[in-house]
mmCIF file of C-alpha atoms in Angstrom:
data_model
loop_
_atom_site.group_PDB
_atom_site.id
_atom_site.type_symbol
_atom_site.label_atom_id
_atom_site.label_comp_id
_atom_site.label_asym_id
_atom_site.label_seq_id
_atom_site.Cartn_x
_atom_site.Cartn_y
_atom_site.Cartn_z
ATOM 1 C CA UNK A 1 10.593 4.045 -13.640
ATOM 2 C CA UNK A 2 12.853 2.697 -16.392
ATOM 3 C CA UNK A 3 15.409 1.025 -14.157
ATOM 4 C CA UNK A 4 12.990 -0.790 -11.892
ATOM 5 C CA UNK A 5 12.704 -4.195 -13.459
ATOM 6 C CA UNK A 6 16.088 -4.707 -14.918
ATOM 7 C CA UNK A 7 16.259 -6.301 -11.514
ATOM 8 C CA UNK A 8 14.005 -9.239 -12.357
ATOM 9 C CA UNK A 9 16.852 -11.684 -12.276
ATOM 10 C CA UNK A 10 17.103 -15.417 -12.646
ATOM 11 C CA UNK A 11 14.783 -18.089 -13.978
ATOM 12 C CA UNK A 12 13.276 -18.747 -10.550
ATOM 13 C CA UNK A 13 12.129 -15.147 -10.266
ATOM 14 C CA UNK A 14 10.739 -15.084 -13.781
ATOM 15 C CA UNK A 15 8.910 -18.351 -13.227
ATOM 16 C CA UNK A 16 7.368 -17.002 -10.039
ATOM 17 C CA UNK A 17 6.281 -13.827 -11.794
ATOM 18 C CA UNK A 18 4.794 -15.791 -14.652
ATOM 19 C CA UNK A 19 2.931 -17.887 -12.119
ATOM 20 C CA UNK A 20 1.164 -14.792 -10.825
ATOM 21 C CA UNK A 21 0.148 -13.489 -14.241
ATOM 22 C CA UNK A 22 -3.629 -13.495 -14.572
ATOM 23 C CA UNK A 23 -3.835 -14.984 -18.047
ATOM 24 C CA UNK A 24 -2.178 -18.222 -16.933
ATOM 25 C CA UNK A 25 -4.154 -21.122 -15.414
ATOM 26 C CA UNK A 26 -4.368 -21.396 -11.648
ATOM 27 C CA UNK A 27 -2.269 -24.568 -11.695
ATOM 28 C CA UNK A 28 0.853 -22.493 -12.319
ATOM 29 C CA UNK A 29 0.273 -19.865 -9.617
ATOM 30 C CA UNK A 30 3.105 -19.434 -7.116
ATOM 31 C CA UNK A 31 2.859 -21.885 -4.231
ATOM 32 C CA UNK A 32 4.375 -19.620 -1.572
ATOM 33 C CA UNK A 33 1.983 -18.158 0.985
ATOM 34 C CA UNK A 34 1.582 -14.398 1.151
ATOM 35 C CA UNK A 35 2.234 -13.085 4.634
ATOM 36 C CA UNK A 36 -0.715 -11.542 6.464
ATOM 37 C CA UNK A 37 -0.828 -9.405 9.600
ATOM 38 C CA UNK A 38 -3.652 -8.705 12.014
ATOM 39 C CA UNK A 39 -5.523 -5.415 12.115
ATOM 40 C CA UNK A 40 -5.115 -4.736 15.843
ATOM 41 C CA UNK A 41 -8.601 -3.309 16.438
ATOM 42 C CA UNK A 42 -10.342 -6.414 15.089
ATOM 43 C CA UNK A 43 -7.865 -9.251 14.614
ATOM 44 C CA UNK A 44 -8.814 -9.497 10.922
ATOM 45 C CA UNK A 45 -5.862 -10.667 8.833
ATOM 46 C CA UNK A 46 -4.734 -8.365 6.031
ATOM 47 C CA UNK A 47 -2.214 -9.397 3.342
ATOM 48 C CA UNK A 48 0.966 -7.341 3.700
ATOM 49 C CA UNK A 49 1.162 -6.273 0.037
ATOM 50 C CA UNK A 50 -1.479 -3.980 -1.382
ATOM 51 C CA UNK A 51 -1.930 -1.602 -4.299
ATOM 52 C CA UNK A 52 -1.724 2.174 -4.342
ATOM 53 C CA UNK A 53 -3.440 4.074 -7.149
ATOM 54 C CA UNK A 54 -2.070 7.627 -6.985
ATOM 55 C CA UNK A 55 -1.083 8.768 -10.496
ATOM 56 C CA UNK A 56 -1.105 5.225 -11.910
ATOM 57 C CA UNK A 57 -4.902 4.855 -12.059
ATOM 58 C CA UNK A 58 -5.884 8.332 -13.216
ATOM 59 C CA UNK A 59 -6.701 7.174 -16.741
ATOM 60 C CA UNK A 60 -9.499 7.525 -19.252
ATOM 61 C CA UNK A 61 -12.390 5.087 -18.923
ATOM 62 C CA UNK A 62 -11.559 3.363 -22.186
ATOM 63 C CA UNK A 63 -10.922 -0.319 -22.738
ATOM 64 C CA UNK A 64 -7.365 0.329 -23.892
ATOM 65 C CA UNK A 65 -6.548 2.273 -20.720
ATOM 66 C CA UNK A 66 -8.405 -0.061 -18.365
ATOM 67 C CA UNK A 67 -7.027 -3.380 -19.619
ATOM 68 C CA UNK A 68 -3.543 -3.177 -18.020
ATOM 69 C CA UNK A 69 -5.107 -1.979 -14.767
ATOM 70 C CA UNK A 70 -7.551 -4.883 -14.905
ATOM 71 C CA UNK A 71 -4.545 -7.197 -15.194
ATOM 72 C CA UNK A 72 -2.864 -5.437 -12.261
ATOM 73 C CA UNK A 73 -5.929 -6.069 -10.125
ATOM 74 C CA UNK A 74 -6.084 -9.695 -11.238
ATOM 75 C CA UNK A 75 -2.414 -10.149 -10.392
ATOM 76 C CA UNK A 76 -3.148 -8.698 -6.948
ATOM 77 C CA UNK A 77 -5.902 -11.181 -6.141
ATOM 78 C CA UNK A 78 -4.133 -14.091 -7.838
ATOM 79 C CA UNK A 79 -1.293 -13.448 -5.416
ATOM 80 C CA UNK A 80 -3.737 -13.687 -2.457
ATOM 81 C CA UNK A 81 -3.636 -9.921 -1.812
ATOM 82 C CA UNK A 82 -6.697 -7.695 -1.478
ATOM 83 C CA UNK A 83 -5.952 -4.119 -0.365
ATOM 84 C CA UNK A 84 -6.547 -1.332 -2.901
ATOM 85 C CA UNK A 85 -6.007 2.237 -1.687
ATOM 86 C CA UNK A 86 -7.419 5.178 -3.608
ATOM 87 C CA UNK A 87 -8.804 8.695 -3.065
ATOM 88 C CA UNK A 88 -11.089 11.261 -4.731
ATOM 89 C CA UNK A 89 -8.075 13.557 -5.076
ATOM 90 C CA UNK A 90 -6.403 11.010 -7.368
ATOM 91 C CA UNK A 91 -8.356 12.204 -10.383
ATOM 92 C CA UNK A 92 -10.238 9.366 -12.059
ATOM 93 C CA UNK A 93 -8.548 6.651 -9.987
ATOM 94 C CA UNK A 94 -11.500 6.108 -7.674
ATOM 95 C CA UNK A 95 -13.935 5.651 -10.549
ATOM 96 C CA UNK A 96 -11.477 3.369 -12.334
ATOM 97 C CA UNK A 97 -11.126 1.218 -9.222
ATOM 98 C CA UNK A 98 -14.890 1.086 -8.864
ATOM 99 C CA UNK A 99 -15.402 0.030 -12.447
ATOM 100 C CA UNK A 100 -12.814 -2.732 -12.222
ATOM 101 C CA UNK A 101 -14.024 -3.919 -8.820
ATOM 102 C CA UNK A 102 -17.540 -4.297 -10.227
ATOM 103 C CA UNK A 103 -16.397 -6.809 -12.834
ATOM 104 C CA UNK A 104 -16.823 -10.581 -12.369
ATOM 105 C CA UNK A 105 -17.408 -10.535 -8.639
ATOM 106 C CA UNK A 106 -14.088 -8.807 -7.969
ATOM 107 C CA UNK A 107 -15.470 -6.551 -5.201
ATOM 108 C CA UNK A 108 -15.869 -9.396 -2.705
ATOM 109 C CA UNK A 109 -12.174 -10.230 -3.102
ATOM 110 C CA UNK A 110 -10.978 -6.704 -2.300
ATOM 111 C CA UNK A 111 -10.300 -4.614 0.779
ATOM 112 C CA UNK A 112 -11.166 -1.149 -0.536
ATOM 113 C CA UNK A 113 -9.686 1.934 1.110
ATOM 114 C CA UNK A 114 -10.436 5.533 0.196
ATOM 115 C CA UNK A 115 -10.149 8.982 1.770
ATOM 116 C CA UNK A 116 -11.945 12.213 2.534
ATOM 117 C CA UNK A 117 -10.196 15.531 1.912
ATOM 118 C CA UNK A 118 -12.829 18.168 2.581
ATOM 119 C CA UNK A 119 -13.372 20.920 5.124
ATOM 120 C CA UNK A 120 -16.646 20.940 7.031
ATOM 121 C CA UNK A 121 -19.165 18.204 7.821
ATOM 122 C CA UNK A 122 -21.435 18.815 4.834
ATOM 123 C CA UNK A 123 -18.586 18.965 2.320
ATOM 124 C CA UNK A 124 -17.084 15.801 3.773
ATOM 125 C CA UNK A 125 -20.425 14.034 3.616
ATOM 126 C CA UNK A 126 -20.887 14.978 -0.043
ATOM 127 C CA UNK A 127 -17.404 13.830 -0.955
ATOM 128 C CA UNK A 128 -17.784 10.507 0.844
ATOM 129 C CA UNK A 129 -21.144 9.839 -0.825
ATOM 130 C CA UNK A 130 -19.437 10.521 -4.154
ATOM 131 C CA UNK A 131 -16.789 7.972 -3.215
ATOM 132 C CA UNK A 132 -19.442 5.320 -2.525
ATOM 133 C CA UNK A 133 -20.885 6.042 -5.968
ATOM 134 C CA UNK A 134 -17.519 6.059 -7.723
ATOM 135 C CA UNK A 135 -16.474 2.807 -6.073
ATOM 136 C CA UNK A 136 -19.883 1.255 -6.812
ATOM 137 C CA UNK A 137 -20.186 -0.218 -3.347
ATOM 138 C CA UNK A 138 -22.461 0.049 -0.319
ATOM 139 C CA UNK A 139 -19.585 -0.544 2.096
ATOM 140 C CA UNK A 140 -16.033 0.784 2.142
ATOM 141 C CA UNK A 141 -13.548 -1.241 4.156
ATOM 142 C CA UNK A 142 -11.381 1.691 5.237
ATOM 143 C CA UNK A 143 -12.058 5.415 5.022
ATOM 144 C CA UNK A 144 -9.238 7.787 5.963
ATOM 145 C CA UNK A 145 -8.877 11.509 6.575
ATOM 146 C CA UNK A 146 -6.509 12.495 3.795
ATOM 147 C CA UNK A 147 -3.420 14.465 4.793
ATOM 148 C CA UNK A 148 -5.018 15.486 8.107
ATOM 149 C CA UNK A 149 -7.452 17.888 6.456
ATOM 150 C CA UNK A 150 -10.058 19.089 8.971
ATOM 151 C CA UNK A 151 -9.207 15.982 10.941
ATOM 152 C CA UNK A 152 -11.517 16.268 13.959
ATOM 153 C CA UNK A 153 -14.620 17.072 11.909
ATOM 154 C CA UNK A 154 -13.997 14.377 9.323
ATOM 155 C CA UNK A 155 -13.187 11.706 11.915
ATOM 156 C CA UNK A 156 -16.483 12.518 13.604
ATOM 157 C CA UNK A 157 -18.240 11.929 10.303
ATOM 158 C CA UNK A 158 -16.341 8.696 9.716
ATOM 159 C CA UNK A 159 -17.330 7.428 13.150
ATOM 160 C CA UNK A 160 -20.977 8.029 12.268
ATOM 161 C CA UNK A 161 -20.541 5.983 9.095
ATOM 162 C CA UNK A 162 -18.753 3.243 11.010
ATOM 163 C CA UNK A 163 -21.622 3.039 13.502
ATOM 164 C CA UNK A 164 -24.021 2.743 10.552
ATOM 165 C CA UNK A 165 -21.986 -0.149 9.141
ATOM 166 C CA UNK A 166 -21.151 1.653 5.915
ATOM 167 C CA UNK A 167 -17.464 1.975 6.802
ATOM 168 C CA UNK A 168 -15.642 -0.873 8.540
ATOM 169 C CA UNK A 169 -12.455 0.920 9.658
ATOM 170 C CA UNK A 170 -11.352 4.552 9.949
ATOM 171 C CA UNK A 171 -7.948 6.219 9.859
ATOM 172 C CA UNK A 172 -5.764 9.196 8.984
ATOM 173 C CA UNK A 173 -3.015 9.682 6.414
ATOM 174 C CA UNK A 174 -0.070 11.795 5.344
ATOM 175 C CA UNK A 175 2.910 11.325 3.042
ATOM 176 C CA UNK A 176 5.641 13.623 4.383
ATOM 177 C CA UNK A 177 8.204 13.263 7.165
ATOM 178 C CA UNK A 178 7.343 16.809 8.261
ATOM 179 C CA UNK A 179 3.804 15.675 9.149
ATOM 180 C CA UNK A 180 4.823 12.815 11.433
ATOM 181 C CA UNK A 181 4.614 14.894 14.589
ATOM 182 C CA UNK A 182 1.133 16.070 13.620
ATOM 183 C CA UNK A 183 0.123 12.474 12.992
ATOM 184 C CA UNK A 184 1.337 11.546 16.456
ATOM 185 C CA UNK A 185 -0.660 14.397 17.989
ATOM 186 C CA UNK A 186 -3.812 13.134 16.266
ATOM 187 C CA UNK A 187 -3.192 9.523 17.254
ATOM 188 C CA UNK A 188 -2.767 10.548 20.895
ATOM 189 C CA UNK A 189 -6.173 12.281 20.883
ATOM 190 C CA UNK A 190 -8.326 10.408 18.372
ATOM 191 C CA UNK A 191 -9.079 6.670 18.408
ATOM 192 C CA UNK A 192 -8.528 5.252 14.909
ATOM 193 C CA UNK A 193 -8.041 1.794 13.420
ATOM 194 C CA UNK A 194 -5.432 2.745 10.806
ATOM 195 C CA UNK A 195 -2.773 5.312 10.062
ATOM 196 C CA UNK A 196 -1.034 5.678 6.699
ATOM 197 C CA UNK A 197 2.300 7.405 6.180
ATOM 198 C CA UNK A 198 5.579 7.322 4.248
ATOM 199 C CA UNK A 199 8.400 4.966 5.185
ATOM 200 C CA UNK A 200 11.212 3.476 3.123
ATOM 201 C CA UNK A 201 14.952 2.825 3.083
ATOM 202 C CA UNK A 202 15.418 6.471 2.138
ATOM 203 C CA UNK A 203 12.786 7.966 4.459
ATOM 204 C CA UNK A 204 13.221 6.404 7.888
ATOM 205 C CA UNK A 205 11.938 9.150 10.164
ATOM 206 C CA UNK A 206 8.928 6.995 11.137
ATOM 207 C CA UNK A 207 11.260 4.601 12.973
ATOM 208 C CA UNK A 208 11.925 7.220 15.666
ATOM 209 C CA UNK A 209 8.469 7.619 17.219
ATOM 210 C CA UNK A 210 5.603 6.892 14.848
ATOM 211 C CA UNK A 211 6.109 3.183 14.232
ATOM 212 C CA UNK A 212 6.884 2.368 17.883
ATOM 213 C CA UNK A 213 3.818 4.332 19.002
ATOM 214 C CA UNK A 214 1.545 2.451 16.603
ATOM 215 C CA UNK A 215 2.963 -0.887 17.727
ATOM 216 C CA UNK A 216 2.436 0.027 21.370
ATOM 217 C CA UNK A 217 -1.111 1.359 20.926
ATOM 218 C CA UNK A 218 -2.379 -1.264 18.482
ATOM 219 C CA UNK A 219 -2.906 0.898 15.405
ATOM 220 C CA UNK A 220 -2.697 -0.703 11.963
ATOM 221 C CA UNK A 221 -0.067 0.901 9.710
ATOM 222 C CA UNK A 222 -0.209 1.319 5.926
ATOM 223 C CA UNK A 223 2.993 2.474 4.231
ATOM 224 C CA UNK A 224 2.980 4.751 1.210
ATOM 225 C CA UNK A 225 5.928 5.961 -0.909
ATOM 226 C CA UNK A 226 7.899 2.704 -0.407
ATOM 227 C CA UNK A 227 10.123 3.516 -3.381
ATOM 228 C CA UNK A 228 10.211 7.285 -2.760
ATOM 229 C CA UNK A 229 8.421 7.817 -6.062
ATOM 230 C CA UNK A 230 11.149 5.761 -7.823
ATOM 231 C CA UNK A 231 14.056 7.748 -6.323
ATOM 232 C CA UNK A 232 15.362 4.570 -4.671
ATOM 233 C CA UNK A 233 15.602 2.857 -8.051
ATOM 234 C CA UNK A 234 17.794 5.715 -9.236
ATOM 235 C CA UNK A 235 20.205 4.994 -6.387
ATOM 236 C CA UNK A 236 20.803 1.422 -7.583
ATOM 237 C CA UNK A 237 20.568 2.057 -11.311
ATOM 238 C CA UNK A 238 23.115 -0.094 -13.109
ATOM 239 C CA UNK A 239 23.902 -2.121 -9.998
ATOM 240 C CA UNK A 240 23.321 -5.849 -9.789
ATOM 241 C CA UNK A 241 21.265 -7.174 -6.929
ATOM 242 C CA UNK A 242 23.697 -8.877 -4.515
ATOM 243 C CA UNK A 243 23.530 -12.667 -4.474
ATOM 244 C CA UNK A 244 22.832 -12.744 -0.738
ATOM 245 C CA UNK A 245 19.478 -11.043 -1.305
ATOM 246 C CA UNK A 246 18.115 -14.210 -2.904
ATOM 247 C CA UNK A 247 20.127 -16.681 -0.833
ATOM 248 C CA UNK A 248 19.246 -15.167 2.540
ATOM 249 C CA UNK A 249 16.003 -13.270 1.929
ATOM 250 C CA UNK A 250 14.312 -14.848 -1.116
ATOM 251 C CA UNK A 251 14.465 -11.456 -2.851
ATOM 252 C CA UNK A 252 15.089 -11.548 -6.579
ATOM 253 C CA UNK A 253 14.568 -7.878 -7.460
ATOM 254 C CA UNK A 254 15.484 -4.517 -5.977
ATOM 255 C CA UNK A 255 11.787 -3.776 -5.490
ATOM 256 C CA UNK A 256 11.324 -6.912 -3.426
ATOM 257 C CA UNK A 257 14.325 -5.996 -1.301
ATOM 258 C CA UNK A 258 12.948 -2.496 -0.674
ATOM 259 C CA UNK A 259 9.545 -3.865 0.325
ATOM 260 C CA UNK A 260 11.007 -6.587 2.525
ATOM 261 C CA UNK A 261 13.011 -3.923 4.359
ATOM 262 C CA UNK A 262 9.747 -2.164 5.228
ATOM 263 C CA UNK A 263 7.887 -5.338 6.145
ATOM 264 C CA UNK A 264 10.698 -6.369 8.476
ATOM 265 C CA UNK A 265 9.349 -3.766 10.886
ATOM 266 C CA UNK A 266 6.601 -5.635 12.782
ATOM 267 C CA UNK A 267 4.610 -2.434 13.312
ATOM 268 C CA UNK A 268 3.864 -2.330 9.558
ATOM 269 C CA UNK A 269 0.572 -3.964 8.642
ATOM 270 C CA UNK A 270 0.779 -3.543 4.858
ATOM 271 C CA UNK A 271 2.611 -1.583 2.188
ATOM 272 C CA UNK A 272 0.843 -0.087 -0.842
ATOM 273 C CA UNK A 273 3.177 0.512 -3.810
ATOM 274 C CA UNK A 274 1.372 2.025 -6.774
ATOM 275 C CA UNK A 275 1.710 0.498 -10.217
ATOM 276 C CA UNK A 276 -0.092 0.267 -13.541
ATOM 277 C CA UNK A 277 2.050 -2.635 -14.789
ATOM 278 C CA UNK A 278 0.889 -6.221 -14.152
ATOM 279 C CA UNK A 279 4.365 -7.740 -13.904
ATOM 280 C CA UNK A 280 5.366 -5.105 -11.349
ATOM 281 C CA UNK A 281 2.305 -5.984 -9.282
ATOM 282 C CA UNK A 282 3.276 -9.648 -9.433
ATOM 283 C CA UNK A 283 6.844 -8.821 -8.448
ATOM 284 C CA UNK A 284 5.595 -6.768 -5.489
ATOM 285 C CA UNK A 285 3.549 -9.740 -4.297
ATOM 286 C CA UNK A 286 6.731 -11.810 -4.086
ATOM 287 C CA UNK A 287 8.099 -9.387 -1.488
ATOM 288 C CA UNK A 288 5.419 -10.629 0.897
ATOM 289 C CA UNK A 289 6.599 -14.220 0.556
ATOM 290 C CA UNK A 290 9.629 -15.909 2.048
ATOM 291 C CA UNK A 291 12.068 -14.552 4.595
ATOM 292 C CA UNK A 292 12.318 -10.996 5.922
ATOM 293 C CA UNK A 293 15.581 -9.291 6.976
ATOM 294 C CA UNK A 294 16.763 -9.218 10.553
ATOM 295 C CA UNK A 295 18.457 -6.157 12.080
ATOM 296 C CA UNK A 296 21.882 -6.968 10.630
ATOM 297 C CA UNK A 297 20.465 -7.624 7.173
ATOM 298 C CA UNK A 298 18.440 -4.412 7.300
ATOM 299 C CA UNK A 299 21.671 -2.519 7.931
ATOM 300 C CA UNK A 300 23.293 -4.199 4.927
ATOM 301 C CA UNK A 301 20.345 -3.103 2.808
ATOM 302 C CA UNK A 302 20.669 0.488 4.015
ATOM 303 C CA UNK A 303 24.334 0.465 3.026
ATOM 304 C CA UNK A 304 23.446 -0.709 -0.482
ATOM 305 C CA UNK A 305 21.407 2.478 -0.970
ATOM 306 C CA UNK A 306 23.831 4.870 0.704
#
């Protein structure tokens, strides 16, 4: 993602980022409050910026590989965020998250989300038990059926775990526009707390039916692929962030502007950009602070990426 943080512009932005860096004392942390939104099924408040771990956290369990990810996690919690989303299909990411969460009382500061991607009750049960072990926890905050694999069977299993108190919330996920209709079909039949799907300036299909449905039915929404796997950065490569982004929306980087666009939709509960770079995590946190775009400003943002 080489073009991403050329966009960290201005001393105010740099000072705010520095304030969120974990190796600095708490007295210099950013003073802005991170926006939270309620999980409809419970009313629990969840910070709107989280952390995805696909690709970025599939690393060797060595100190050299873990240190930047440890700093990412510290930047997350220093910015008053808590959500970390992972999956057994992300290679070593789940074990990495578990190892880092076990350090220095970090687990109690996190909202841990994982997934099940098996077929059949027994296979799903084995995979979920492996996730508990990898994450080094007795309770997982959110467990999701990954990419709608054997959805009915796995949701049945997740409900059993929720009744036992081992899982607090359950949900379903996908990452493609082409799966949105299938997601809607599941949501109409199966009661869930969360749904996770793709939505961004460049992938707006969810605005048609999925987001309105979730808002109407009280289903928490997690957004993946907020940068379209960096494709949106390619669209603005070499372009300066317009002055009005900071003046009107408190956005001092392209990444913040992209995330604020998503968060401007009130149906979105949280967005989970993946990163292995501490300063990117800190920059993402800033997107959950300050003003969000209205309808006219959202249209201006769309035009910037046309």
